[in-house]
Amino acid sequence: MNILVTGGLGVNGCWVTRQLLEMGHNPVVFDIRPDFSLVSDIASDINVVQGDVADYAAVLRALKEHRIERICHLAAIYPDAADANPVRGFHLNASVTVQILEAARVMDVDRVVFTSSLGALSPIGEDYLASERKPINEDHHAYPTNSVYGATKAASELMGINYERLYGLKFVALRFAPIYGPGKHAPRHGNINVLWNRIVEHALMGEPMKFDTGGDQPYDMTYSQDVAHSVVLGCLAPRPEHSVFHIGSGRSHTLREFVDGVKAAIPSAPIEVGPGFAEGVGPGGAWIFDTSRAKAELGYEAQYPPKEAVQDWLHWLERLELEIIPSK
Ligand SMILES: NC(=O)c1ccc[n+]([C@@H]2O[C@H](COP(=O)([O-])OP(=O)(O)OC[C@H]3O[C@@H](n4cnc5c(N)ncnc54)[C@H](O)[C@@H]3O)[C@@H](O)[C@H]2O)c1
């Protein structure tokens, strides 16, 4: 199948591109920044259109020239950038999603997968943040008053659902829990969600890292390969009933479990973790996404607990000769 992957060179998109290629599909990457560092080994095997997703004519051209059947739309800017310039943030992350939907409709593409976020949810309350918390399912309120980025994700979801209602264009929105993986570092994403990456970077560089408390703090942390797999499933699974899916690790891991996983993969890692909780440390506080809908309708289940994720990360670090860029 010919599949357009916008943002297909990014932290999540690179694995979407790679997984589609491995499955025998033809991923056509549409990305504004010609940074091939995360796909250097397959660069000659993929079609890449360098362009701006905001350029509607260029998107239409790509859909036509490559006879695109489905779209995975990942290109976006991050929360810091969206808050810094709300007009640009809303345009790139929401209005452009509508342009993608419209282009899909005009060119008879039959499915659009959209990468949403936990940011699309209303602020998460105490029931979910307590240590005996409930998993958050797709019925949770999605009225994000606390970030421009979140508002753009919620608006995009609503427009996708309306395109499906009006035109039958299948729309799949995947709301991701916090993500870690190769290439996700401060120069690329600002200082958002980088705690897990910082831990692995320190381990790789042999630099000491110490948490006085927080070892018992649970988090939903998802490896980028799992995230990418959910996009691939969202794109290829038989037409799912619903449009919105929560994607996470399916369980929580404590900070200590994560560090133990890192140490199992990198035994020399000089990381120390003290006991107890540390509400507010790390991304998203202490809560977990309910992924049962994604399991039932897409066949999604996370495959990478921390140790396996870091082992995979090491493999790609070597294979792609990636530079370790430490975040702050
Ligand atoms: N990483 C996370 O923690 C996380 C969490 C929730 C949701 N998401 C969503 O997942 C998607 C992918 O995120 P990522 O972490 O891979 O981001 P990324 O920044 O690593 O990749 C995004 C890619 O999009 C490209 N891009 C940006 N603007 C573009 C434009 N105007 N035209 C064409 N290409 C453009 C960039 O060059 C980059 O390669 C985004 O929609 C993001 O909002 C990510």
Short mmCIF file of N, CA, C and O and ligand atoms in Angstrom, two decimals, residues 6-14 29-35 38 49-55 73-79 88 92-93 96 114-119 149 153 174-180 183-184 188-189 192-193 222 224 227 231, ligand 1:
data_model
loop_
_atom_site.label_atom_id
_atom_site.label_comp_id
_atom_site.label_asym_id
_atom_site.label_seq_id
_atom_site.Cartn_x
_atom_site.Cartn_y
_atom_site.Cartn_z
N THR A 6 3.52 11.91 7.11
CA THR A 6 4.02 13.27 7.36
C THR A 6 4.83 13.24 8.65
O THR A 6 4.49 12.51 9.60
N GLY A 7 5.92 13.98 8.68
CA GLY A 7 6.79 13.92 9.86
C GLY A 7 7.51 12.57 9.95
O GLY A 7 7.92 12.16 11.03
N GLY A 8 7.68 11.92 8.82
CA GLY A 8 8.22 10.55 8.80
C GLY A 8 9.69 10.43 9.09
O GLY A 8 10.23 9.32 9.08
N LEU A 9 10.36 11.57 9.34
CA LEU A 9 11.78 11.51 9.72
C LEU A 9 11.97 11.77 11.22
O LEU A 9 13.08 11.77 11.71
N GLY A 10 10.86 11.98 11.93
CA GLY A 10 10.95 12.37 13.34
C GLY A 10 11.11 11.18 14.27
O GLY A 10 11.26 10.03 13.85
N VAL A 11 11.04 11.48 15.57
CA VAL A 11 11.30 10.49 16.62
C VAL A 11 10.33 9.30 16.54
O VAL A 11 10.73 8.15 16.72
N ASN A 12 9.07 9.58 16.28
CA ASN A 12 8.10 8.49 16.12
C ASN A 12 7.95 8.09 14.65
O ASN A 12 7.87 6.91 14.32
N GLY A 13 7.96 9.10 13.79
CA GLY A 13 7.73 8.85 12.36
C GLY A 13 8.78 7.94 11.75
O GLY A 13 8.47 7.14 10.85
N CYS A 14 10.01 8.03 12.22
CA CYS A 14 11.07 7.20 11.62
C CYS A 14 10.76 5.72 11.76
O CYS A 14 11.01 4.92 10.87
N VAL A 29 7.53 9.56 2.65
CA VAL A 29 7.74 10.49 3.76
C VAL A 29 7.56 11.93 3.27
O VAL A 29 8.10 12.30 2.23
N PHE A 30 6.79 12.69 4.02
CA PHE A 30 6.62 14.12 3.71
C PHE A 30 7.12 14.88 4.93
O PHE A 30 6.51 14.86 5.99
N ASP A 31 8.25 15.53 4.80
CA ASP A 31 8.86 16.16 5.97
C ASP A 31 9.58 17.43 5.52
O ASP A 31 10.15 17.50 4.44
N ILE A 32 9.55 18.41 6.40
CA ILE A 32 10.14 19.70 6.04
C ILE A 32 11.64 19.74 6.26
O ILE A 32 12.36 20.52 5.62
N ARG A 33 12.11 18.88 7.17
CA ARG A 33 13.52 18.97 7.56
C ARG A 33 14.29 17.74 7.09
O ARG A 33 14.00 16.63 7.52
N PRO A 34 15.25 17.94 6.20
CA PRO A 34 15.95 16.76 5.66
C PRO A 34 17.01 16.22 6.64
O PRO A 34 18.19 16.18 6.34
N ASP A 35 16.54 15.78 7.80
CA ASP A 35 17.43 15.18 8.79
C ASP A 35 17.19 13.67 8.75
O ASP A 35 16.19 13.17 9.27
N LEU A 38 17.74 9.37 11.73
CA LEU A 38 17.03 8.22 12.30
C LEU A 38 16.62 7.17 11.25
O LEU A 38 16.09 6.12 11.61
N VAL A 49 9.47 13.30 0.19
CA VAL A 49 9.07 14.58 -0.38
C VAL A 49 9.44 15.63 0.66
O VAL A 49 8.92 15.60 1.77
N GLN A 50 10.35 16.51 0.29
CA GLN A 50 10.68 17.57 1.25
C GLN A 50 9.71 18.72 1.03
O GLN A 50 9.63 19.30 -0.07
N GLY A 51 8.93 19.03 2.06
CA GLY A 51 7.96 20.10 1.90
C GLY A 51 7.27 20.42 3.22
O GLY A 51 7.48 19.73 4.23
N ASP A 52 6.45 21.45 3.15
CA ASP A 52 5.75 21.93 4.33
C ASP A 52 4.31 21.40 4.28
O ASP A 52 3.61 21.64 3.29
N VAL A 53 3.87 20.72 5.32
CA VAL A 53 2.49 20.19 5.31
C VAL A 53 1.46 21.31 5.21
O VAL A 53 0.31 21.06 4.84
N ALA A 54 1.87 22.52 5.54
CA ALA A 54 0.94 23.65 5.42
C ALA A 54 0.72 24.05 3.97
O ALA A 54 -0.19 24.82 3.66
N ASP A 55 1.56 23.53 3.08
CA ASP A 55 1.46 23.84 1.65
C ASP A 55 0.47 22.84 1.02
O ASP A 55 0.84 21.73 0.61
N HIS A 73 -0.53 11.06 9.70
CA HIS A 73 -0.16 12.48 9.85
C HIS A 73 0.50 12.70 11.21
O HIS A 73 -0.19 12.78 12.23
N LEU A 74 1.82 12.81 11.19
CA LEU A 74 2.57 13.00 12.44
C LEU A 74 3.20 14.38 12.55
O LEU A 74 3.59 14.79 13.64
N ALA A 75 3.36 15.08 11.44
CA ALA A 75 4.07 16.37 11.49
C ALA A 75 3.34 17.33 12.42
O ALA A 75 2.12 17.50 12.33
N ALA A 76 4.09 17.94 13.30
CA ALA A 76 3.49 18.88 14.26
C ALA A 76 4.61 19.64 14.94
O ALA A 76 5.78 19.26 14.84
N ILE A 77 4.22 20.71 15.61
CA ILE A 77 5.22 21.35 16.48
C ILE A 77 4.85 21.07 17.93
O ILE A 77 3.72 20.70 18.24
N TYR A 78 5.81 21.24 18.80
CA TYR A 78 5.69 20.82 20.18
C TYR A 78 5.09 21.89 21.09
O TYR A 78 4.96 23.04 20.70
N PRO A 79 4.68 21.51 22.31
CA PRO A 79 3.96 22.45 23.19
C PRO A 79 4.68 23.77 23.43
O PRO A 79 4.03 24.83 23.39
N ARG A 88 0.66 30.43 15.05
CA ARG A 88 1.42 29.43 14.27
C ARG A 88 1.09 28.02 14.79
O ARG A 88 0.90 27.08 14.01
N LEU A 92 -0.38 25.19 12.32
CA LEU A 92 0.35 23.97 11.94
C LEU A 92 -0.26 22.71 12.52
O LEU A 92 -0.31 21.67 11.87
N ASN A 93 -0.74 22.79 13.75
CA ASN A 93 -1.19 21.56 14.42
C ASN A 93 -2.68 21.28 14.26
O ASN A 93 -3.11 20.16 14.48
N VAL A 96 -3.86 22.75 9.69
CA VAL A 96 -3.21 21.89 8.70
C VAL A 96 -3.80 20.47 8.76
O VAL A 96 -3.91 19.80 7.73
N PHE A 114 -4.14 10.14 12.79
CA PHE A 114 -3.66 11.40 13.37
C PHE A 114 -3.00 11.11 14.72
O PHE A 114 -3.54 10.38 15.54
N THR A 115 -1.81 11.71 14.93
CA THR A 115 -1.12 11.49 16.20
C THR A 115 -1.51 12.58 17.18
O THR A 115 -1.04 13.70 17.11
N SER A 116 -2.40 12.19 18.10
CA SER A 116 -2.86 13.10 19.12
C SER A 116 -2.01 12.91 20.37
O SER A 116 -0.89 12.38 20.30
N SER A 117 -2.54 13.29 21.49
CA SER A 117 -1.69 13.32 22.69
C SER A 117 -2.57 13.30 23.94
O SER A 117 -3.74 13.68 23.90
N LEU A 118 -1.96 12.90 25.03
CA LEU A 118 -2.60 13.06 26.34
C LEU A 118 -2.94 14.52 26.55
O LEU A 118 -3.85 14.86 27.32
N GLY A 119 -2.25 15.41 25.83
CA GLY A 119 -2.51 16.85 25.93
C GLY A 119 -3.92 17.22 25.51
O GLY A 119 -4.42 18.28 25.86
N TYR A 149 -1.14 23.57 22.56
CA TYR A 149 -0.87 22.28 21.90
C TYR A 149 -2.04 21.33 22.11
O TYR A 149 -2.55 20.71 21.18
N LYS A 153 -4.73 19.59 19.43
CA LYS A 153 -4.95 18.14 19.28
C LYS A 153 -6.44 17.82 19.40
O LYS A 153 -6.99 17.03 18.63
N LEU A 174 -4.74 8.75 17.65
CA LEU A 174 -4.05 8.00 18.70
C LEU A 174 -3.51 9.00 19.71
O LEU A 174 -2.70 9.86 19.37
N ARG A 175 -4.00 8.87 20.94
CA ARG A 175 -3.52 9.78 22.00
C ARG A 175 -2.37 9.10 22.73
O ARG A 175 -2.59 8.08 23.41
N PHE A 176 -1.19 9.65 22.60
CA PHE A 176 -0.02 9.01 23.20
C PHE A 176 0.22 9.46 24.63
O PHE A 176 0.14 10.65 24.96
N ALA A 177 0.58 8.49 25.47
CA ALA A 177 1.14 8.78 26.80
C ALA A 177 2.59 9.26 26.58
O ALA A 177 3.09 9.22 25.46
N PRO A 178 3.28 9.71 27.64
CA PRO A 178 4.66 10.17 27.44
C PRO A 178 5.55 9.10 26.80
O PRO A 178 5.42 7.91 27.07
N ILE A 179 6.44 9.60 25.94
CA ILE A 179 7.24 8.72 25.07
C ILE A 179 8.73 8.92 25.33
O ILE A 179 9.17 10.03 25.61
N TYR A 180 9.48 7.84 25.21
CA TYR A 180 10.94 7.97 25.22
C TYR A 180 11.51 7.14 24.08
O TYR A 180 10.88 6.18 23.62
N GLY A 183 16.70 9.83 19.74
CA GLY A 183 16.47 11.07 18.99
C GLY A 183 15.59 12.06 19.71
O GLY A 183 15.46 13.21 19.28
N LYS A 184 14.96 11.62 20.83
CA LYS A 184 14.07 12.55 21.53
C LYS A 184 14.89 13.27 22.59
O LYS A 184 15.10 12.75 23.69
N ARG A 188 15.74 18.86 19.92
CA ARG A 188 14.65 18.61 18.99
C ARG A 188 13.29 19.00 19.58
O ARG A 188 12.44 19.57 18.90
N HIS A 189 13.07 18.69 20.86
CA HIS A 189 11.74 18.83 21.43
C HIS A 189 11.63 19.84 22.56
O HIS A 189 10.58 19.90 23.21
N ILE A 192 10.51 19.01 27.05
CA ILE A 192 9.27 18.31 27.36
C ILE A 192 9.52 16.80 27.37
O ILE A 192 10.18 16.28 26.51
N ASN A 193 9.01 16.13 28.37
CA ASN A 193 9.03 14.67 28.40
C ASN A 193 10.39 14.04 28.25
O ASN A 193 10.52 12.98 27.67
N THR A 222 6.19 5.08 27.48
CA THR A 222 6.06 4.22 26.30
C THR A 222 7.25 4.44 25.36
O THR A 222 7.65 5.58 25.10
N SER A 224 9.28 4.54 21.85
CA SER A 224 8.84 5.07 20.55
C SER A 224 8.53 3.97 19.53
O SER A 224 7.68 4.18 18.65
N VAL A 227 4.95 3.09 20.15
CA VAL A 227 4.11 4.18 19.65
C VAL A 227 3.96 4.06 18.13
O VAL A 227 2.85 4.13 17.58
N VAL A 231 0.68 3.37 15.37
CA VAL A 231 0.34 4.15 14.17
C VAL A 231 0.15 3.20 12.98
O VAL A 231 -0.81 3.32 12.21
N1 LIG B 1 6.95 12.34 21.49
C1 LIG B 1 5.93 12.49 22.34
O1 LIG B 1 6.12 12.42 23.56
C2 LIG B 1 4.54 12.71 21.80
C3 LIG B 1 3.52 12.60 22.69
C4 LIG B 1 2.25 12.80 22.22
C5 LIG B 1 2.03 13.08 20.89
N2 LIG B 1 3.06 13.20 20.03
C6 LIG B 1 2.77 13.53 18.63
O2 LIG B 1 3.41 12.59 17.77
C7 LIG B 1 3.74 13.23 16.53
C8 LIG B 1 5.19 12.99 16.21
O3 LIG B 1 5.97 13.46 17.26
P1 LIG B 1 7.55 13.24 17.29
O4 LIG B 1 7.90 13.11 18.72
O5 LIG B 1 7.93 12.18 16.35
O6 LIG B 1 8.00 14.67 16.76
P2 LIG B 1 9.33 15.07 15.96
O7 LIG B 1 9.50 16.54 16.18
O8 LIG B 1 10.44 14.17 16.32
O9 LIG B 1 8.91 14.78 14.48
C9 LIG B 1 8.02 15.62 13.79
C10 LIG B 1 8.47 15.64 12.35
O10 LIG B 1 7.59 16.51 11.67
C11 LIG B 1 8.34 17.34 10.82
N3 LIG B 1 7.61 18.59 10.62
C12 LIG B 1 7.36 19.56 11.53
N4 LIG B 1 6.69 20.57 10.95
C13 LIG B 1 6.50 20.21 9.66
C14 LIG B 1 5.88 20.85 8.56
N5 LIG B 1 5.33 22.06 8.67
N6 LIG B 1 5.86 20.21 7.38
C15 LIG B 1 6.42 18.98 7.23
N7 LIG B 1 7.05 18.34 8.24
C16 LIG B 1 7.08 18.95 9.43
C17 LIG B 1 9.66 17.57 11.54
O11 LIG B 1 10.69 17.93 10.63
C18 LIG B 1 9.89 16.21 12.20
O12 LIG B 1 10.67 15.35 11.40
C19 LIG B 1 3.37 14.71 16.71
O13 LIG B 1 2.13 14.94 16.13
C20 LIG B 1 3.32 14.87 18.21
O14 LIG B 1 2.48 15.93 18.57
C21 LIG B 1 4.31 12.99 20.46
#
